[in-house]
Every structure is written in C-alpha cells, then in structure tokens.
C-alpha cells in the first residue's frame, strides 16, 4: 500500500473542496483533512469495503472540519453540521443532485459519531474511523507501517495537537450542547498530546 494507490479525484467538487480548505484552514488542519482521506481509503482496503463513492469520501474528508473556521462557524450549529452545509453548497455548484449533496452532510456529521455502522453508511464509517485514528489514535496498528510513514512525510502533523485542542475547547465552551463538549469530556486534548502518530512522525526514518 502506498500513496500512489489513492489518486485524488479529478473533479470540480474535489478541486473546489481542496481550494476551500487551503484558503480558509491552517496548514495543520488541511494536512489533517488530507491524512484523514488517505486513512479512510486505506481502511476501505483493510476492512474490505469495496462499494465506496471515492469522490464523495474525498470531498467530505477535505471539508469535515471547515465548520471550525471563523468564516463558516455557526453560533448554534455544531461545527460538523456547519461544515456539512458548506459541503452541500460546494457540491451544488459542482452540479451534484440533491440526494448526493445531502450525503456530504451525512458523512461529515457522522465523522463525529462514536461509531458508524458500515452497512448504514460506508463513507461515514470510513471517515469516522480515519479521523478517530488521526485525532485520538484509534487502531494505530491497523494500517501498514510504511504507508503510515509515507502519509506522515507527505502531510506532517505539525501543530495539529495544539490547534485542534484549542479549537475543540472553544467550540465546547460556546456550544456546550454539541459534539465538541463530548469530545472534550472524553479527554480528546490529552489524547492528542499523547497521540501515537506524534511518535511515529518524530522517528528519524520518517
């Protein structure tokens, strides 16, 4: 397994999602989004999930945290719902039909669920599994070690732990009835600081 196995979808929606991420998010958040997409694609292989809408998965992964940035933050909605609506707007402009646009919202919202049944939503399951790896360190040994190192070299973790920790604390304080509060109460800040991929990224051969 290697990066070249997972080409970026060459579509208007995919290009637009990446442009939005790079324009509005920090480099650390955008790298997290791209790692999450790659982890999701890799988990599809490892878990034997073949019926995947790869363009949908890419767009949802790239935009899954965009609801945290000032320009798209919502004073009542959770950041995952706010980001999902950004995804709907983007894919409407790309010509997606309504049902498929709404799937972007579903997948982005479900990435913050404690778990997702792959029979209910394959892309939601993959993004939840991928972001759980990148944020809380879930299933750290499920993917090939060489592939993990290649992804970390291409998209370094950088200041993600500090940035995401501060962001989720802010979201939880301002919107205590949203998922951000559950993440904080579940110890996400400490888990980010002790993340196993932080150690992999620091290895000399990585």
mmCIF file with all atom_site columns, C-alpha atoms in Angstrom, residues 109-118 120-121 124-126 128-129 132 182:
data_model
loop_
_atom_site.group_PDB
_atom_site.id
_atom_site.type_symbol
_atom_site.label_atom_id
_atom_site.label_alt_id
_atom_site.label_comp_id
_atom_site.label_asym_id
_atom_site.label_entity_id
_atom_site.label_seq_id
_atom_site.pdbx_PDB_ins_code
_atom_site.Cartn_x
_atom_site.Cartn_y
_atom_site.Cartn_z
_atom_site.occupancy
_atom_site.B_iso_or_equiv
_atom_site.pdbx_formal_charge
_atom_site.auth_seq_id
_atom_site.auth_comp_id
_atom_site.auth_asym_id
_atom_site.auth_atom_id
_atom_site.pdbx_PDB_model_num
ATOM 1  C CA . UNK A 1 109 ? -21.805 14.851 10.613 1.00 0.00 ? 109 UNK A CA 1
ATOM 2  C CA . UNK A 1 110 ? -21.230 11.141 11.199 1.00 0.00 ? 110 UNK A CA 1
ATOM 3  C CA . UNK A 1 111 ? -17.460 11.525 11.392 1.00 0.00 ? 111 UNK A CA 1
ATOM 4  C CA . UNK A 1 112 ? -18.072 12.764 14.947 1.00 0.00 ? 112 UNK A CA 1
ATOM 5  C CA . UNK A 1 113 ? -20.327 9.889  15.942 1.00 0.00 ? 113 UNK A CA 1
ATOM 6  C CA . UNK A 1 114 ? -18.824 7.453  18.471 1.00 0.00 ? 114 UNK A CA 1
ATOM 7  C CA . UNK A 1 115 ? -19.123 4.791  15.756 1.00 0.00 ? 115 UNK A CA 1
ATOM 8  C CA . UNK A 1 116 ? -20.828 4.286  12.399 1.00 0.00 ? 116 UNK A CA 1
ATOM 9  C CA . UNK A 1 117 ? -22.249 1.040  11.029 1.00 0.00 ? 117 UNK A CA 1
ATOM 10 C CA . UNK A 1 118 ? -20.601 0.475  7.628  1.00 0.00 ? 118 UNK A CA 1
ATOM 11 C CA . UNK A 1 120 ? -25.639 2.100  7.149  1.00 0.00 ? 120 UNK A CA 1
ATOM 12 C CA . UNK A 1 121 ? -23.032 4.426  5.644  1.00 0.00 ? 121 UNK A CA 1
ATOM 13 C CA . UNK A 1 124 ? -19.411 7.760  7.086  1.00 0.00 ? 124 UNK A CA 1
ATOM 14 C CA . UNK A 1 125 ? -17.834 4.699  8.676  1.00 0.00 ? 125 UNK A CA 1
ATOM 15 C CA . UNK A 1 126 ? -14.568 5.236  6.810  1.00 0.00 ? 126 UNK A CA 1
ATOM 16 C CA . UNK A 1 128 ? -15.201 8.274  11.352 1.00 0.00 ? 128 UNK A CA 1
ATOM 17 C CA . UNK A 1 129 ? -12.594 5.520  11.530 1.00 0.00 ? 129 UNK A CA 1
ATOM 18 C CA . UNK A 1 132 ? -10.526 8.606  15.074 1.00 0.00 ? 132 UNK A CA 1
ATOM 19 C CA . UNK A 1 182 ? -18.462 15.205 24.350 1.00 0.00 ? 182 UNK A CA 1
#
